[in-house]
Every structure is written in C-alpha cells, then in structure tokens.
Amino acid sequence: NAGVTQTPKFQVLKTGQSMTLQCAQDMNHNSMYWYRQDPGMGLRLIYYSASEGTTDKGEVPNGYNVSRLNKREFSLRLESAAPSQTSVYFCASSEAQGGQFFGPGTRLTVL
Amino acid sequence: KNEVEQSPQNLTAQEGEFITINCSYSVGISALHWLQQHPGGGIVSLFMLSSGKKKHGRLIATINIQEKHSSLHITASHPRDSAVYICAVQKTSGSRLTFGEGTQLTVNP
C-alpha cells in the first residue's frame, strides 16, 4: 500500500498562475484533508472532506477550491496564485475517529 | 490565545537523556494526537489517546483530561529522535484536528 500520495513534490508558480495539487489514498478512508504549514505556525486546515461528495471549509480557505473526485482522490486548486500562498501543503486521510495519515507534502513557491 | 500550546518550542538534549514535551489545550476533546515531523518533512502519527497512558518503544504519551494536559516522554534519547514533535487535539464535535506549533527537538551525540 502506498498510503497517501501527493503530486507534485515541488512547484514554482508566478503570481496569477493556476495549478492543482493532487492527493490520493489507498486506505479506503472516508475523511480527507488539505493543510498548509508555514514557518512559526502550526498546520492549518484549508479544506476537508468528511466523505465522498462532501467538502467543507477549514480555517484558511480563501484563495483555494477543492474537489473530492471519488473516495480515493481529493484535489486542491489555486485559481490565481499569490505570494502569500507560498507554503508547504500536506494532504491527509483518516477514518472518522482514527489517527490521520499524511502525504509527503508539496513545497510551493509563488513568485 | 491558541487552543493548543506546546512547550518548550525548542529543546536540545544530549544522547541518553530523558526528554519531556508538554501540551496544554483549552477546548473539549475526544482525543489528543502526537505527531513527529522528520527533517525531510514527512509527518507520522505517533499516538492517539483519550485517557491514561500509551507506550511504544522508548516513547510514552500521557494525558490528564481534567487538567487538559498531555506529555510526550522519550527515554534514552538518540540523535535519530531529532525532529519536530506536534501535539494536536480532536475536538468533541468531529474529526478535524487543531495543531500546536510544534517542538523542535535536537539530540546531540
């Protein structure tokens, strides 16, 4: 089992460009999450999906959209990237009352 | 004030020392999680606990629900334990986690 996979691992964008971060899990988990991690701050929830077909905003959703394509996949889209979105992005999955499993992260730089 | 506070922010130890990292929280929770983030960036879950104490190898996690406090102990520390240790709480209302800022641990040989 691969666990949680994310693509790409690294990305550099120019201000205003768009991109989609991909995440997939093979553990048959219902819940999936997108976080960002910035220096000096804890992980912050951007969006989450409690089950296939549902998505909800987290703490910092502005500038992002998500799609829960099916039970396995949960993508994060930046429509018009801004330098403030420079961060490391983590996808995670879990069962409702279980521990979370994290992907390896995507390091995004917006110039 | 953050809902989850960790101390210390940074900790340097000599190999073999006993290490304690503390986590205090201010909300009702269904579970508390301890996570480890390696220098390469990967995050792994160490413990999930809702009461008492759990042990895995040289790692011990305890929680006191009444005092809203948890500790992570590392016995006989080793340089490979150098990492960021993150406390996170799962509120009683769902599966979402709220994270502390992490404790950077460095164990010197």
Short mmCIF file of N, CA and C in Angstrom, two decimals, chain A residues 12-91:
data_model
loop_
_atom_site.label_atom_id
_atom_site.label_comp_id
_atom_site.label_asym_id
_atom_site.label_seq_id
_atom_site.Cartn_x
_atom_site.Cartn_y
_atom_site.Cartn_z
N VAL A 12 6.99 25.75 -8.64
CA VAL A 12 7.20 27.19 -8.61
C VAL A 12 6.20 27.82 -9.58
N LEU A 13 5.45 28.78 -9.10
CA LEU A 13 4.46 29.48 -9.92
C LEU A 13 4.76 30.97 -9.94
N LYS A 14 4.25 31.63 -10.96
CA LYS A 14 4.26 33.08 -10.98
C LYS A 14 2.91 33.57 -10.46
N THR A 15 2.90 34.74 -9.87
CA THR A 15 1.66 35.33 -9.39
C THR A 15 0.61 35.32 -10.51
N GLY A 16 -0.59 34.84 -10.15
CA GLY A 16 -1.69 34.81 -11.11
C GLY A 16 -1.86 33.49 -11.83
N GLN A 17 -0.84 32.63 -11.80
CA GLN A 17 -0.97 31.31 -12.44
C GLN A 17 -1.87 30.42 -11.60
N SER A 18 -2.39 29.39 -12.23
CA SER A 18 -3.24 28.43 -11.52
C SER A 18 -2.56 27.07 -11.52
N MET A 19 -2.95 26.26 -10.55
CA MET A 19 -2.46 24.89 -10.52
C MET A 19 -3.34 24.04 -9.60
N THR A 20 -3.24 22.75 -9.79
CA THR A 20 -3.98 21.80 -8.95
C THR A 20 -3.00 20.84 -8.29
N LEU A 21 -3.14 20.71 -6.98
CA LEU A 21 -2.38 19.72 -6.22
C LEU A 21 -3.24 18.46 -6.11
N GLN A 22 -2.61 17.34 -6.42
CA GLN A 22 -3.35 16.08 -6.41
C GLN A 22 -3.02 15.28 -5.15
N CYS A 23 -4.02 14.57 -4.65
CA CYS A 23 -3.84 13.71 -3.48
C CYS A 23 -4.67 12.45 -3.67
N ALA A 24 -4.09 11.32 -3.32
CA ALA A 24 -4.83 10.06 -3.39
C ALA A 24 -4.43 9.19 -2.22
N GLN A 25 -5.41 8.42 -1.72
CA GLN A 25 -5.14 7.48 -0.62
C GLN A 25 -5.74 6.12 -0.98
N ASP A 26 -5.04 5.08 -0.51
CA ASP A 26 -5.49 3.71 -0.84
C ASP A 26 -5.88 2.94 0.40
N MET A 27 -6.29 3.64 1.46
CA MET A 27 -6.64 3.01 2.73
C MET A 27 -8.15 2.96 2.94
N ASN A 28 -8.91 3.35 1.92
CA ASN A 28 -10.37 3.32 1.98
C ASN A 28 -10.92 4.24 3.09
N HIS A 29 -10.19 5.32 3.36
CA HIS A 29 -10.65 6.26 4.38
C HIS A 29 -11.76 7.15 3.84
N ASN A 30 -12.68 7.49 4.74
CA ASN A 30 -13.76 8.40 4.35
C ASN A 30 -13.32 9.85 4.36
N SER A 31 -12.51 10.23 5.34
CA SER A 31 -12.16 11.64 5.54
C SER A 31 -10.82 11.99 4.92
N MET A 32 -10.78 13.15 4.27
CA MET A 32 -9.53 13.64 3.69
C MET A 32 -9.40 15.13 3.98
N TYR A 33 -8.15 15.61 4.03
CA TYR A 33 -7.86 16.96 4.50
C TYR A 33 -6.73 17.58 3.65
N TRP A 34 -6.80 18.90 3.54
CA TRP A 34 -5.68 19.67 3.00
C TRP A 34 -5.25 20.68 4.05
N TYR A 35 -3.93 20.68 4.33
CA TYR A 35 -3.33 21.61 5.28
C TYR A 35 -2.25 22.42 4.59
N ARG A 36 -1.95 23.57 5.19
CA ARG A 36 -0.73 24.27 4.82
C ARG A 36 0.10 24.47 6.08
N GLN A 37 1.44 24.50 5.88
CA GLN A 37 2.35 24.64 7.00
C GLN A 37 3.31 25.77 6.68
N ASP A 38 3.31 26.77 7.55
CA ASP A 38 4.17 27.93 7.38
C ASP A 38 5.10 28.05 8.57
N PRO A 39 6.31 28.61 8.36
CA PRO A 39 7.27 28.73 9.47
C PRO A 39 6.66 29.46 10.66
N GLY A 40 6.89 28.91 11.86
CA GLY A 40 6.41 29.57 13.07
C GLY A 40 4.93 29.37 13.35
N MET A 41 4.26 28.61 12.49
CA MET A 41 2.84 28.37 12.70
C MET A 41 2.58 26.87 12.64
N GLY A 42 1.55 26.46 13.33
CA GLY A 42 1.18 25.05 13.23
C GLY A 42 0.50 24.76 11.91
N LEU A 43 0.26 23.51 11.66
CA LEU A 43 -0.51 23.12 10.49
C LEU A 43 -1.89 23.76 10.56
N ARG A 44 -2.34 24.29 9.44
CA ARG A 44 -3.65 24.93 9.39
C ARG A 44 -4.50 24.27 8.31
N LEU A 45 -5.75 24.00 8.67
CA LEU A 45 -6.65 23.29 7.78
C LEU A 45 -7.20 24.24 6.73
N ILE A 46 -7.08 23.84 5.47
CA ILE A 46 -7.61 24.65 4.37
C ILE A 46 -9.04 24.20 4.05
N TYR A 47 -9.18 22.95 3.70
CA TYR A 47 -10.48 22.33 3.41
C TYR A 47 -10.42 20.88 3.88
N TYR A 48 -11.58 20.32 4.12
CA TYR A 48 -11.64 18.90 4.39
C TYR A 48 -12.89 18.30 3.77
N SER A 49 -12.87 16.98 3.68
CA SER A 49 -13.99 16.24 3.12
C SER A 49 -14.27 15.07 4.05
N ALA A 50 -15.44 15.11 4.68
CA ALA A 50 -15.77 14.06 5.64
C ALA A 50 -16.14 12.76 4.94
N SER A 51 -16.59 12.87 3.71
CA SER A 51 -16.94 11.67 2.94
C SER A 51 -17.03 12.04 1.47
N GLU A 52 -17.07 11.04 0.63
CA GLU A 52 -17.17 11.28 -0.81
C GLU A 52 -18.39 12.15 -1.09
N GLY A 53 -18.20 13.20 -1.87
CA GLY A 53 -19.31 14.07 -2.24
C GLY A 53 -19.53 15.26 -1.33
N THR A 54 -18.77 15.35 -0.24
CA THR A 54 -18.91 16.50 0.67
C THR A 54 -17.57 17.17 0.88
N THR A 55 -17.60 18.50 0.95
CA THR A 55 -16.40 19.26 1.29
C THR A 55 -16.82 20.42 2.20
N ASP A 56 -15.90 20.83 3.07
CA ASP A 56 -16.17 21.93 3.99
C ASP A 56 -14.93 22.78 4.17
N LYS A 57 -15.16 24.07 4.43
CA LYS A 57 -14.05 24.98 4.65
C LYS A 57 -13.41 24.73 6.01
N GLY A 58 -12.08 24.94 6.02
CA GLY A 58 -11.34 24.91 7.27
C GLY A 58 -11.05 26.30 7.76
N GLU A 59 -9.87 26.47 8.36
CA GLU A 59 -9.50 27.77 8.93
C GLU A 59 -9.12 28.81 7.89
N VAL A 60 -8.45 28.36 6.80
CA VAL A 60 -7.86 29.29 5.84
C VAL A 60 -8.24 28.93 4.41
N PRO A 61 -9.53 28.98 4.05
CA PRO A 61 -9.95 28.52 2.72
C PRO A 61 -9.81 29.54 1.59
N ASN A 62 -9.61 30.82 1.92
CA ASN A 62 -9.63 31.84 0.88
C ASN A 62 -8.51 31.63 -0.13
N GLY A 63 -8.89 31.68 -1.42
CA GLY A 63 -7.92 31.51 -2.50
C GLY A 63 -7.77 30.08 -2.97
N TYR A 64 -8.54 29.17 -2.37
CA TYR A 64 -8.45 27.74 -2.70
C TYR A 64 -9.83 27.17 -3.03
N ASN A 65 -9.82 26.14 -3.87
CA ASN A 65 -11.00 25.32 -4.08
C ASN A 65 -10.58 23.87 -4.03
N VAL A 66 -11.54 22.99 -3.73
CA VAL A 66 -11.23 21.57 -3.65
C VAL A 66 -12.28 20.77 -4.41
N SER A 67 -11.86 19.55 -4.75
CA SER A 67 -12.78 18.59 -5.37
C SER A 67 -12.52 17.22 -4.76
N ARG A 68 -13.57 16.59 -4.26
CA ARG A 68 -13.45 15.19 -3.83
C ARG A 68 -13.95 14.38 -5.01
N LEU A 69 -13.00 13.95 -5.83
CA LEU A 69 -13.33 13.33 -7.11
C LEU A 69 -14.00 11.97 -6.91
N ASN A 70 -13.55 11.24 -5.93
CA ASN A 70 -14.10 9.94 -5.57
C ASN A 70 -13.58 9.64 -4.17
N LYS A 71 -13.77 8.44 -3.68
CA LYS A 71 -13.35 8.18 -2.31
C LYS A 71 -11.82 8.29 -2.17
N ARG A 72 -11.10 7.97 -3.22
CA ARG A 72 -9.64 7.93 -3.15
C ARG A 72 -8.98 9.30 -3.29
N GLU A 73 -9.58 10.19 -4.07
CA GLU A 73 -8.85 11.38 -4.52
C GLU A 73 -9.48 12.68 -4.03
N PHE A 74 -8.60 13.61 -3.64
CA PHE A 74 -9.04 14.90 -3.11
C PHE A 74 -8.04 15.93 -3.62
N SER A 75 -8.47 16.81 -4.50
CA SER A 75 -7.54 17.76 -5.12
C SER A 75 -7.76 19.17 -4.58
N LEU A 76 -6.69 19.94 -4.60
CA LEU A 76 -6.70 21.33 -4.14
C LEU A 76 -6.29 22.22 -5.29
N ARG A 77 -7.10 23.23 -5.59
CA ARG A 77 -6.81 24.09 -6.72
C ARG A 77 -6.57 25.52 -6.27
N LEU A 78 -5.51 26.11 -6.82
CA LEU A 78 -5.25 27.53 -6.66
C LEU A 78 -5.60 28.19 -7.99
N GLU A 79 -6.62 29.01 -8.03
CA GLU A 79 -7.09 29.60 -9.28
C GLU A 79 -6.19 30.73 -9.76
N SER A 80 -5.69 31.53 -8.82
CA SER A 80 -4.84 32.67 -9.16
C SER A 80 -3.83 32.82 -8.02
N ALA A 81 -2.69 32.18 -8.19
CA ALA A 81 -1.74 32.08 -7.08
C ALA A 81 -1.21 33.45 -6.65
N ALA A 82 -0.98 33.59 -5.35
CA ALA A 82 -0.43 34.80 -4.76
C ALA A 82 0.78 34.43 -3.91
N PRO A 83 1.73 35.36 -3.74
CA PRO A 83 2.91 35.06 -2.92
C PRO A 83 2.56 34.58 -1.52
N SER A 84 1.42 35.02 -0.97
CA SER A 84 1.00 34.59 0.37
C SER A 84 0.65 33.11 0.41
N GLN A 85 0.53 32.48 -0.74
CA GLN A 85 0.24 31.05 -0.79
C GLN A 85 1.50 30.20 -0.88
N THR A 86 2.66 30.84 -0.83
CA THR A 86 3.92 30.11 -0.71
C THR A 86 3.90 29.36 0.61
N SER A 87 4.04 28.04 0.55
CA SER A 87 3.88 27.23 1.75
C SER A 87 4.22 25.79 1.41
N VAL A 88 4.17 24.95 2.43
CA VAL A 88 4.22 23.50 2.22
C VAL A 88 2.81 22.97 2.45
N TYR A 89 2.31 22.22 1.50
CA TYR A 89 0.94 21.71 1.55
C TYR A 89 0.95 20.21 1.83
N PHE A 90 0.14 19.81 2.80
CA PHE A 90 0.02 18.41 3.15
C PHE A 90 -1.42 17.96 2.95
N CYS A 91 -1.56 16.79 2.39
CA CYS A 91 -2.83 16.10 2.32
C CYS A 91 -2.82 15.00 3.38
#
